[in-house]
Tab-separated table of C-alpha atoms in Angstrom:
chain	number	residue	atom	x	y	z
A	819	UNK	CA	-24.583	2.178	-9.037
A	820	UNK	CA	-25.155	-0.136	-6.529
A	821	UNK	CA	-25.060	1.014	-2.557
A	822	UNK	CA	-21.187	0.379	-1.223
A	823	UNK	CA	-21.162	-2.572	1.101
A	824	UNK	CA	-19.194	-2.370	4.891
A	825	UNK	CA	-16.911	-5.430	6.085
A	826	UNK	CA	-16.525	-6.827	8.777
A	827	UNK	CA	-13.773	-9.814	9.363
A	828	UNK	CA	-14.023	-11.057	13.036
A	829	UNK	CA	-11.210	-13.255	14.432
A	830	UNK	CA	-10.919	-14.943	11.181
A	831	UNK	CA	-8.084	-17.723	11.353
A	832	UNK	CA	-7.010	-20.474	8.290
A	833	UNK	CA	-4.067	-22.628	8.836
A	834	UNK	CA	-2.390	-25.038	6.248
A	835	UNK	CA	-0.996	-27.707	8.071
A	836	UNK	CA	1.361	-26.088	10.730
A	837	UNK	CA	1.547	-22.865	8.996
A	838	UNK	CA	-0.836	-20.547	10.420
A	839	UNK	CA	-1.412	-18.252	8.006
A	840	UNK	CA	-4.173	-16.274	9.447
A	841	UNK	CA	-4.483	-15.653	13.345
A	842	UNK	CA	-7.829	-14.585	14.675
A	843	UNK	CA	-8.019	-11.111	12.124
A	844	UNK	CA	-10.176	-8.617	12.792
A	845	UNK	CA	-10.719	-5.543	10.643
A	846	UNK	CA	-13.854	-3.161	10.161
A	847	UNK	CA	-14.001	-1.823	6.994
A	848	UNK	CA	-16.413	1.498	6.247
A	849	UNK	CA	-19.086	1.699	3.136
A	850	UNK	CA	-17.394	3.539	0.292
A	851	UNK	CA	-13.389	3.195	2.095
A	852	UNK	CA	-10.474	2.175	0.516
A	853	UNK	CA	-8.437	0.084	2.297
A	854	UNK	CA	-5.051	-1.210	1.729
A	855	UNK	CA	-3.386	-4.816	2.781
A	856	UNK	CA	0.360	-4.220	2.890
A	857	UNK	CA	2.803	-6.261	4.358
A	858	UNK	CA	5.892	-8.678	3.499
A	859	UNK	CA	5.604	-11.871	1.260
A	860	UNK	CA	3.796	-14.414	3.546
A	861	UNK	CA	2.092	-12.311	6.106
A	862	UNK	CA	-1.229	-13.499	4.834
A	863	UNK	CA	-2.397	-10.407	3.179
A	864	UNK	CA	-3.453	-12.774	-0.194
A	865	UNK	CA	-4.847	-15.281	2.018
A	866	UNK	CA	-7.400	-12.832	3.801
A	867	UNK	CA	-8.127	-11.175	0.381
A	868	UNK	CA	-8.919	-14.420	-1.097
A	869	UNK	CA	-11.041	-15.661	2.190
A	870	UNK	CA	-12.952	-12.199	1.463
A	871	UNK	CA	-13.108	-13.286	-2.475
A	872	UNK	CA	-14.950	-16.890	-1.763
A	873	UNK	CA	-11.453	-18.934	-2.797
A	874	UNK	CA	-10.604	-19.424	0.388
A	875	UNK	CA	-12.777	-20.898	3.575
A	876	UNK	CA	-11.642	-19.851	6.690
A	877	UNK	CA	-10.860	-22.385	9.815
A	878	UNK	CA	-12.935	-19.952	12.064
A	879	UNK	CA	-14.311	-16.576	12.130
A	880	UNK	CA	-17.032	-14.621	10.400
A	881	UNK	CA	-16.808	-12.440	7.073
A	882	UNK	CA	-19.977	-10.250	6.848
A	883	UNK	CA	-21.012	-7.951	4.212
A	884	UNK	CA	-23.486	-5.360	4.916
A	885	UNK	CA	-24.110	-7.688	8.272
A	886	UNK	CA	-24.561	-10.488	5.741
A	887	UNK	CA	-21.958	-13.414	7.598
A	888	UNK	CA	-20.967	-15.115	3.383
A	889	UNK	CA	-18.438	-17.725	4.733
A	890	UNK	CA	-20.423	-19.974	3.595
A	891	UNK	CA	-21.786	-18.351	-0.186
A	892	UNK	CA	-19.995	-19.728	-2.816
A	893	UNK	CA	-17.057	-16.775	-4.722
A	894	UNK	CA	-20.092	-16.052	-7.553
A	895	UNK	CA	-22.539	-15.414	-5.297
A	896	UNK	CA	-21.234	-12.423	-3.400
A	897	UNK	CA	-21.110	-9.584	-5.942
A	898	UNK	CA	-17.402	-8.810	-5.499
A	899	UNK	CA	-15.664	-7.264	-8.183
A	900	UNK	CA	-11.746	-8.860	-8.369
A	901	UNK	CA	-8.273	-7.685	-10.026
A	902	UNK	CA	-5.719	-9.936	-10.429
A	903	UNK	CA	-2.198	-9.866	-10.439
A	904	UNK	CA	-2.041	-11.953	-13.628
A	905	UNK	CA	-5.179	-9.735	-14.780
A	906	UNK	CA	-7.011	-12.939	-16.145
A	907	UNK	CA	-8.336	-11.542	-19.543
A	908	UNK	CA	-9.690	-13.949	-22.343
A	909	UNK	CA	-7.388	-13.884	-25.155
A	910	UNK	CA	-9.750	-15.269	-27.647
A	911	UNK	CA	-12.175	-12.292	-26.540
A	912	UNK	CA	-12.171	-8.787	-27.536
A	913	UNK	CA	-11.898	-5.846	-24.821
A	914	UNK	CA	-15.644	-5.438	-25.626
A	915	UNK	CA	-16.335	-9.000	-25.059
A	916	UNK	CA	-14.007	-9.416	-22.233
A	917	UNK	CA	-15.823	-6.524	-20.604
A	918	UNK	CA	-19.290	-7.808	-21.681
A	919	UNK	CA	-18.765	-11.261	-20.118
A	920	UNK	CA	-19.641	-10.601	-16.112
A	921	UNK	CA	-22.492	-9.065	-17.633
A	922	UNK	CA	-23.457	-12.098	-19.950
A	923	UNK	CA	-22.716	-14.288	-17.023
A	924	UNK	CA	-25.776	-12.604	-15.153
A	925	UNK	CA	-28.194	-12.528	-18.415
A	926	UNK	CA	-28.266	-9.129	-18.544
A	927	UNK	CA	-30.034	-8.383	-22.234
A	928	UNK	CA	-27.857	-7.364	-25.602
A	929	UNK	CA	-29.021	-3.206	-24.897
A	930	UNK	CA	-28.289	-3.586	-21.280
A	931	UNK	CA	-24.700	-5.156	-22.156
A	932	UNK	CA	-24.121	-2.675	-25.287
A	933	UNK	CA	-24.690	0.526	-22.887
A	934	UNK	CA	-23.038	-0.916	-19.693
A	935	UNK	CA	-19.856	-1.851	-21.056
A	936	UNK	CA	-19.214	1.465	-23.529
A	937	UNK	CA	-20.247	3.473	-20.503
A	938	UNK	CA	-17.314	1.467	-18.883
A	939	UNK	CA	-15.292	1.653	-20.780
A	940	UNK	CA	-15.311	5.405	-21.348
A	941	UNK	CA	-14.263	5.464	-17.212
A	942	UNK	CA	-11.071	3.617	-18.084
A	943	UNK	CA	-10.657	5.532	-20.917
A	944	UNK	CA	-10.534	2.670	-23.219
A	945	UNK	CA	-13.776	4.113	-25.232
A	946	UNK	CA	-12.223	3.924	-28.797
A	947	UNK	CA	-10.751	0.295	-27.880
A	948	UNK	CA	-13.430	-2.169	-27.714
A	949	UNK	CA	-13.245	-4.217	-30.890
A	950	UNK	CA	-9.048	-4.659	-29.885
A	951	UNK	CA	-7.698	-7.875	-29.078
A	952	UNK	CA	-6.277	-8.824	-25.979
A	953	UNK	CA	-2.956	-9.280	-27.812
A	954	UNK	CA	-2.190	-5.911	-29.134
A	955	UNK	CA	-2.812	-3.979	-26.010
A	956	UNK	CA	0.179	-2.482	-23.980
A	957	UNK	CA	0.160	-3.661	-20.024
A	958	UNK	CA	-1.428	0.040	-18.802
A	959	UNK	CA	-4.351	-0.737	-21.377
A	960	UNK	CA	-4.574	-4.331	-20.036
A	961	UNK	CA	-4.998	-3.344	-16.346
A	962	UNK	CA	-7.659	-0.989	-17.465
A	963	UNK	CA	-9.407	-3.609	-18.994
A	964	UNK	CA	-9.236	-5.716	-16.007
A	965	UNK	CA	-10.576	-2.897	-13.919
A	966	UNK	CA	-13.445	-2.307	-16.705
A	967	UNK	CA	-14.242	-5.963	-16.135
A	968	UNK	CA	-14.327	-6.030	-12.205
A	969	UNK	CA	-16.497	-2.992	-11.992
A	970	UNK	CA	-18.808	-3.172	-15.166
A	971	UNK	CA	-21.466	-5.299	-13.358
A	972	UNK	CA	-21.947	-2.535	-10.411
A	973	UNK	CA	-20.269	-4.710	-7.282
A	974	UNK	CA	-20.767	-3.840	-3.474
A	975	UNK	CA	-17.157	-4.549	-3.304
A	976	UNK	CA	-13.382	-4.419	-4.899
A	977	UNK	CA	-11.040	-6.528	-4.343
A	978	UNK	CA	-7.469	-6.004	-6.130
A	979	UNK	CA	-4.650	-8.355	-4.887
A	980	UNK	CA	-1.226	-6.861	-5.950
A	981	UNK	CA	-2.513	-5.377	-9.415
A	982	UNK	CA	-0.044	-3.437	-10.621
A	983	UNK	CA	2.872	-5.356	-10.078
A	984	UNK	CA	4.294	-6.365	-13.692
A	985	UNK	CA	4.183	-2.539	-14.407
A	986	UNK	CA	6.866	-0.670	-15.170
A	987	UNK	CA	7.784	2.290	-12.419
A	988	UNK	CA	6.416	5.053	-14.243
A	989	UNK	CA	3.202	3.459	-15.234
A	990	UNK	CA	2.674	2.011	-12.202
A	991	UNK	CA	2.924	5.661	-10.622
A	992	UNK	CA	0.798	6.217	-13.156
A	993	UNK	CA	-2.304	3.847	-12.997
A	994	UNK	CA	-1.827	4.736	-9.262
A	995	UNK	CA	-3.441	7.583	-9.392
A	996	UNK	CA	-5.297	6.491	-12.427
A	997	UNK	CA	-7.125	3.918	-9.777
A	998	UNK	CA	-7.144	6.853	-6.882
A	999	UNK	CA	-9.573	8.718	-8.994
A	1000	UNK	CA	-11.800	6.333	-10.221
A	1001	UNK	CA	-12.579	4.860	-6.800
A	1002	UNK	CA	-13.591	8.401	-5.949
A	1003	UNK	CA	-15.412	8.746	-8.650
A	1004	UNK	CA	-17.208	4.837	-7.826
A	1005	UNK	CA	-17.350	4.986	-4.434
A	1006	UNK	CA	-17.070	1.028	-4.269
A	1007	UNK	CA	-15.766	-0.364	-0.776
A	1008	UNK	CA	-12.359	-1.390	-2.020
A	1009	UNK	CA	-9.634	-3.810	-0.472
A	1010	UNK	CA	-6.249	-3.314	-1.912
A	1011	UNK	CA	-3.024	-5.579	-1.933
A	1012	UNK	CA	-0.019	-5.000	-1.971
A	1013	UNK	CA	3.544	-4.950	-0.810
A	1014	UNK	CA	4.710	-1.978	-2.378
A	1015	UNK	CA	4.550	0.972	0.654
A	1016	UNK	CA	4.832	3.976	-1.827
A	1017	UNK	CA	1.946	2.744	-3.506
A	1018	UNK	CA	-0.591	2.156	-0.167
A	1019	UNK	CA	0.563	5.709	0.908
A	1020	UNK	CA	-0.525	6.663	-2.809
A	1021	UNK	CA	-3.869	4.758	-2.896
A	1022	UNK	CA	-5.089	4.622	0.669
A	1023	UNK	CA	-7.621	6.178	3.030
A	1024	UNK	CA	-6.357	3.849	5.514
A	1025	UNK	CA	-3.897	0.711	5.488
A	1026	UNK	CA	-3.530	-2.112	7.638
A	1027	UNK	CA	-0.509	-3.663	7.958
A	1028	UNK	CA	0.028	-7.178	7.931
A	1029	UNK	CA	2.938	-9.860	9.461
A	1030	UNK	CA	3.275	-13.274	10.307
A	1031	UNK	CA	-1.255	-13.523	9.466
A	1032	UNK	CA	-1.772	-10.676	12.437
A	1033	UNK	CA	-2.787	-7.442	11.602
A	1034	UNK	CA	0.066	-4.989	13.441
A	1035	UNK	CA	-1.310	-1.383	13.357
A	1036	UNK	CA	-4.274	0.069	11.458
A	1037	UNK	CA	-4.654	3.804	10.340
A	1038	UNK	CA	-4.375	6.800	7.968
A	1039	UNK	CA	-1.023	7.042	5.468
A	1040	UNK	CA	0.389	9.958	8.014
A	1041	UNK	CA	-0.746	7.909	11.006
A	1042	UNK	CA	1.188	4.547	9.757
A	1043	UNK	CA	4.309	6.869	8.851
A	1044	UNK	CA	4.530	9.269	11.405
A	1045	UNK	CA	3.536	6.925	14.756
A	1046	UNK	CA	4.800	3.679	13.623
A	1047	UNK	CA	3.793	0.901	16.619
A	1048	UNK	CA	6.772	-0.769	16.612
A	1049	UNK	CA	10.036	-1.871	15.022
A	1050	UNK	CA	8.763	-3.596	12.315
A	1051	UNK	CA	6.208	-0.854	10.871
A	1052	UNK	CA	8.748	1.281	11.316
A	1053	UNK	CA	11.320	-0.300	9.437
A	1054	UNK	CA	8.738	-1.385	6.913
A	1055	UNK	CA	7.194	1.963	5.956
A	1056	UNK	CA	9.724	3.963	4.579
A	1057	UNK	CA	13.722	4.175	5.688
A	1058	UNK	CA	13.887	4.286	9.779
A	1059	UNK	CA	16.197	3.216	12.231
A	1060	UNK	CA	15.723	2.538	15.958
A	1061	UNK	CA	17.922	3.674	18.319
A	1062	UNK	CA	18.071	4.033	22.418
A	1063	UNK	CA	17.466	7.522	23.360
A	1064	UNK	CA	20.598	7.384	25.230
A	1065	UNK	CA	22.604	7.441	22.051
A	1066	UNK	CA	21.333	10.901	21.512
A	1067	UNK	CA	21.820	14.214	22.863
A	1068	UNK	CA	19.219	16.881	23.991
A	1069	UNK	CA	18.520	20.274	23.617
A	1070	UNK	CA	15.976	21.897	24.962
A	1071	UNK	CA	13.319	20.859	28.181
A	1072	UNK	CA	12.428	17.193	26.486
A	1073	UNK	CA	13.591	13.597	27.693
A	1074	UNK	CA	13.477	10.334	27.414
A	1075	UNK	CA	14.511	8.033	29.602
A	1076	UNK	CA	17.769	6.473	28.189
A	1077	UNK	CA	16.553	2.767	27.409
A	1078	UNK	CA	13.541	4.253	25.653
A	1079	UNK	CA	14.223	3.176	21.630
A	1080	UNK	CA	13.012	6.031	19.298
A	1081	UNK	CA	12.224	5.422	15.751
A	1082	UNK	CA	14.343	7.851	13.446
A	1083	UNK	CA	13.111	8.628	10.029
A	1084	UNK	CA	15.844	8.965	7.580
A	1085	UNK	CA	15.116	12.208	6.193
A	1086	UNK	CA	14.890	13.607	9.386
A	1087	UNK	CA	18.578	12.659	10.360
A	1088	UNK	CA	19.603	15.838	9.204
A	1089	UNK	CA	23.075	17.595	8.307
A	1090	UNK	CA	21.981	21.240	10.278
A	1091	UNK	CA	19.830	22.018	13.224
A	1092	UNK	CA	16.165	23.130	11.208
A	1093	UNK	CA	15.099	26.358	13.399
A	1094	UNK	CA	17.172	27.873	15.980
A	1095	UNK	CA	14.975	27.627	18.445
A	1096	UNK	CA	13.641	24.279	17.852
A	1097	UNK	CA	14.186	21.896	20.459
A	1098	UNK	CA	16.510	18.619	18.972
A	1099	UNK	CA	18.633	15.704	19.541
A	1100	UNK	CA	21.859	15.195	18.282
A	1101	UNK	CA	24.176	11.949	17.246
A	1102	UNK	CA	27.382	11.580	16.375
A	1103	UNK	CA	28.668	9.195	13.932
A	1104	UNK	CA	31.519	8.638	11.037
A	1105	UNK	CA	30.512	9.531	7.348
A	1106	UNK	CA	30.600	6.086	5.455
A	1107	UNK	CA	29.079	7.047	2.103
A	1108	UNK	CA	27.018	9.563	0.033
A	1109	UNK	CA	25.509	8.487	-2.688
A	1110	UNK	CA	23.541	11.072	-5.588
A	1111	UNK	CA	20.002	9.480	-6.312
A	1112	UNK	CA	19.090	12.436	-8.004
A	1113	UNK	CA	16.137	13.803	-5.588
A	1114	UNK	CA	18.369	13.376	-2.695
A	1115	UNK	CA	21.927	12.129	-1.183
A	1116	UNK	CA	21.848	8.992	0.846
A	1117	UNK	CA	24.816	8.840	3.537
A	1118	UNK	CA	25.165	5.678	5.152
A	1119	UNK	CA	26.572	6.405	8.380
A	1120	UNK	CA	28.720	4.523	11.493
A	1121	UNK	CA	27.931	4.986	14.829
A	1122	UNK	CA	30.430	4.802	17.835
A	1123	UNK	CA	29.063	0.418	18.738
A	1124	UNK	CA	29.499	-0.082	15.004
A	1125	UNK	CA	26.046	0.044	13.735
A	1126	UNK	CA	25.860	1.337	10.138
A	1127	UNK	CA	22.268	3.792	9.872
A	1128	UNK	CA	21.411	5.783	6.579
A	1129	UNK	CA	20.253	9.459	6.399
A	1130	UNK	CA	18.197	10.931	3.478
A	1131	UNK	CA	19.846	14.498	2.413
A	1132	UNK	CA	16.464	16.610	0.401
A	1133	UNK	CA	17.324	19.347	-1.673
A	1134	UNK	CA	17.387	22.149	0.930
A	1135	UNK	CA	20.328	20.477	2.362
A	1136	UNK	CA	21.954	19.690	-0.398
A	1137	UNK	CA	25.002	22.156	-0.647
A	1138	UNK	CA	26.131	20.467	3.198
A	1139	UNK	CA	27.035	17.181	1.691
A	1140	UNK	CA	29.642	18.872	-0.095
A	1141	UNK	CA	31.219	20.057	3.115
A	1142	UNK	CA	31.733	16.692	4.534
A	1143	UNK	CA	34.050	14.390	3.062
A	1144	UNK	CA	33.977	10.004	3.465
A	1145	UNK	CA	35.950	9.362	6.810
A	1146	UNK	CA	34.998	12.651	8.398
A	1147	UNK	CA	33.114	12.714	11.348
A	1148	UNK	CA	29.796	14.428	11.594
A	1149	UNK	CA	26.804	15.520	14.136
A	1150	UNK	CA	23.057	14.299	12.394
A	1151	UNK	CA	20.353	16.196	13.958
A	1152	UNK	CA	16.903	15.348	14.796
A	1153	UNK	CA	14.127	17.661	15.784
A	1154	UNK	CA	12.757	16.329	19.237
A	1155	UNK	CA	8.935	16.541	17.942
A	1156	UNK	CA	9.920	13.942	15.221
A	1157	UNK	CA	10.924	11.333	17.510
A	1158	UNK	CA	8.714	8.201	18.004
A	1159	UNK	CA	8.714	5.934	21.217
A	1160	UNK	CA	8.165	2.624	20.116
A	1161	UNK	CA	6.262	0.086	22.439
């Protein structure tokens, strides 16, 4: 397998006319990581894969691989596996031949192809399916075939913008993990898109979210989730609100200073106080809703200025909701060490 390639992007820009869809990016990404894109339609998270891919040349800035700058190398010429969206297969070609073709592209020789691409396809567990068409293959066995494709000719690195996307939930969950394990398996320096944020906490040894072309914070799943930067990765990585610490009362030795706005996970606005001697804040507010979504109760809740917030009831808690009615209302509480200042 060939040796994973590192990235660098430094203060890469593009602009379309007065759209600037890429400011001066930077991002360092590590031999062998996988990284995920995710942001909102528009924040340039395509544009930077496809600047990375070859298909798009960049106003400014440097894209080096393995301390190779390749701004200039044409898309063929960089040894980057891709993934589509659309996945891209030939429908006049077989799996085996849709497989074979990077290979036949680089003149490998009829062995080389024959053992390459059944080895392959063994990995995506498509081993039985190579003489299939195109036509009769459900969307899960599709994607795999795509991946087969991307990876069969040994590339220094992945690039996958938004694969999974026509997927139904379930396999989508599915071919999450599915793509999880054969990275670690590969070891190929992957870049992932997408704009889904279960599926980057799924997939991702680190993520780097992306708005209006800036990169906005960089780190780990629990790092993103737990010590969002500011309001908009915290309202864009799971269910938060932001609210001024003076809304809230405290127990315990820990302030904040009144103006200070705190991002508020929604399962951690919670119906009881979760140790007794666990320092927390409090907030009052009038029951609105609760709505049964089977793995939890979602209350959407009214605070005194008239600001509707939502709180995600787990399991554990799940006998309160019955205790409070639509109208009533109720004291949420938050333990103090799951408070964020945001900057």
């Amino acid at each position: 397998m060939t040796k994973p390639a590192s990235i660098s992007i430094e203060a890469v820009g593009k602009t379309y006319g007065s759209f600037h869809a890429l400011g001066n990016v930077s991002l360092e990404v590590g031999a062998g990581e996988f990284l995920t894109l995710l942001g909102p339609s528009g924040s340039g998270k395509s544009t930077l894969l496809m600047a990375l891919a070859g298909f798009v040349i960049p106003d400014r800035g440097a894209i080096r691989i393995s301390g190779e700058n390749v701004v200039d190398r044409p898309a063929n010429k960089r040894n980057i596996g891709i993934v589509f969206q659309s996945y891209a297969l030939f429908p006049h070609m077989n799996v085996f031949e849709n497989v074979a073709f990077p290979l036949r592209l680089r003149k490998c020789d009829r062995a080389e192809i024959t053992a390459r691409v059944a080895a392959t396809l063994q990995q995506v567990q498509l081993a039985d399916l190579g003489a299939r068409r195109i036509s009769e293959l459900s969307g899960g066995q599709r994607q795999r075939v795509a991946l087969a494709r991307a990876i069969v000719f040994e590339p220094r690195v992945m690039l996958m913008d938004e694969p999974l996307s026509a997927l139904d939930k379930k396999l989508r969950e599915e071919m999450q993990i599915e793509i999880r394990e054969l990275h670690q398996r590969l070891g190929v320096t992957t870049i992932y898109v997408t704009h889904d944020q279960r599926e980057a906490l799924t997939l991702s040894d680190r993520i780097a979210i992306m708005n209006k072309g800036e990169i906005v914070q960089i780190g780990t799943a629990q790092q993103i989730y737990n010590e969002p930067k500011n309001d908009f990765v915290a309202d864009f990585i799971g269910e938060a609100v932001v609210l001024e610490a003076g809304l809230l009362g405290f127990s315990g030795s820990r302030r904040f200073d009144p103006s200070a706005r705190l991002a508020i996970r929604a399962e951690d606005l919670r119906l009881r106080v979760t140790g007794a001697t666990e320092e927390h804040a409090s907030l009052r507010a009038k029951l609105e809703a609760k709505v049964f979504q089977g793995d939890s109760w979602l209350l959407r809740l009214c605070l005194p200025d008239g600001r509707q917030i939502y709180s995600r009831v787990q399991k554990p808690d799940e006998p309160l909701v019955g205790q409070v009615s639509v109208g009533q209302s109720v004291t949420m509480h938050i333990p103090v060490h799951k408070l964020r200042a945001l900057q």
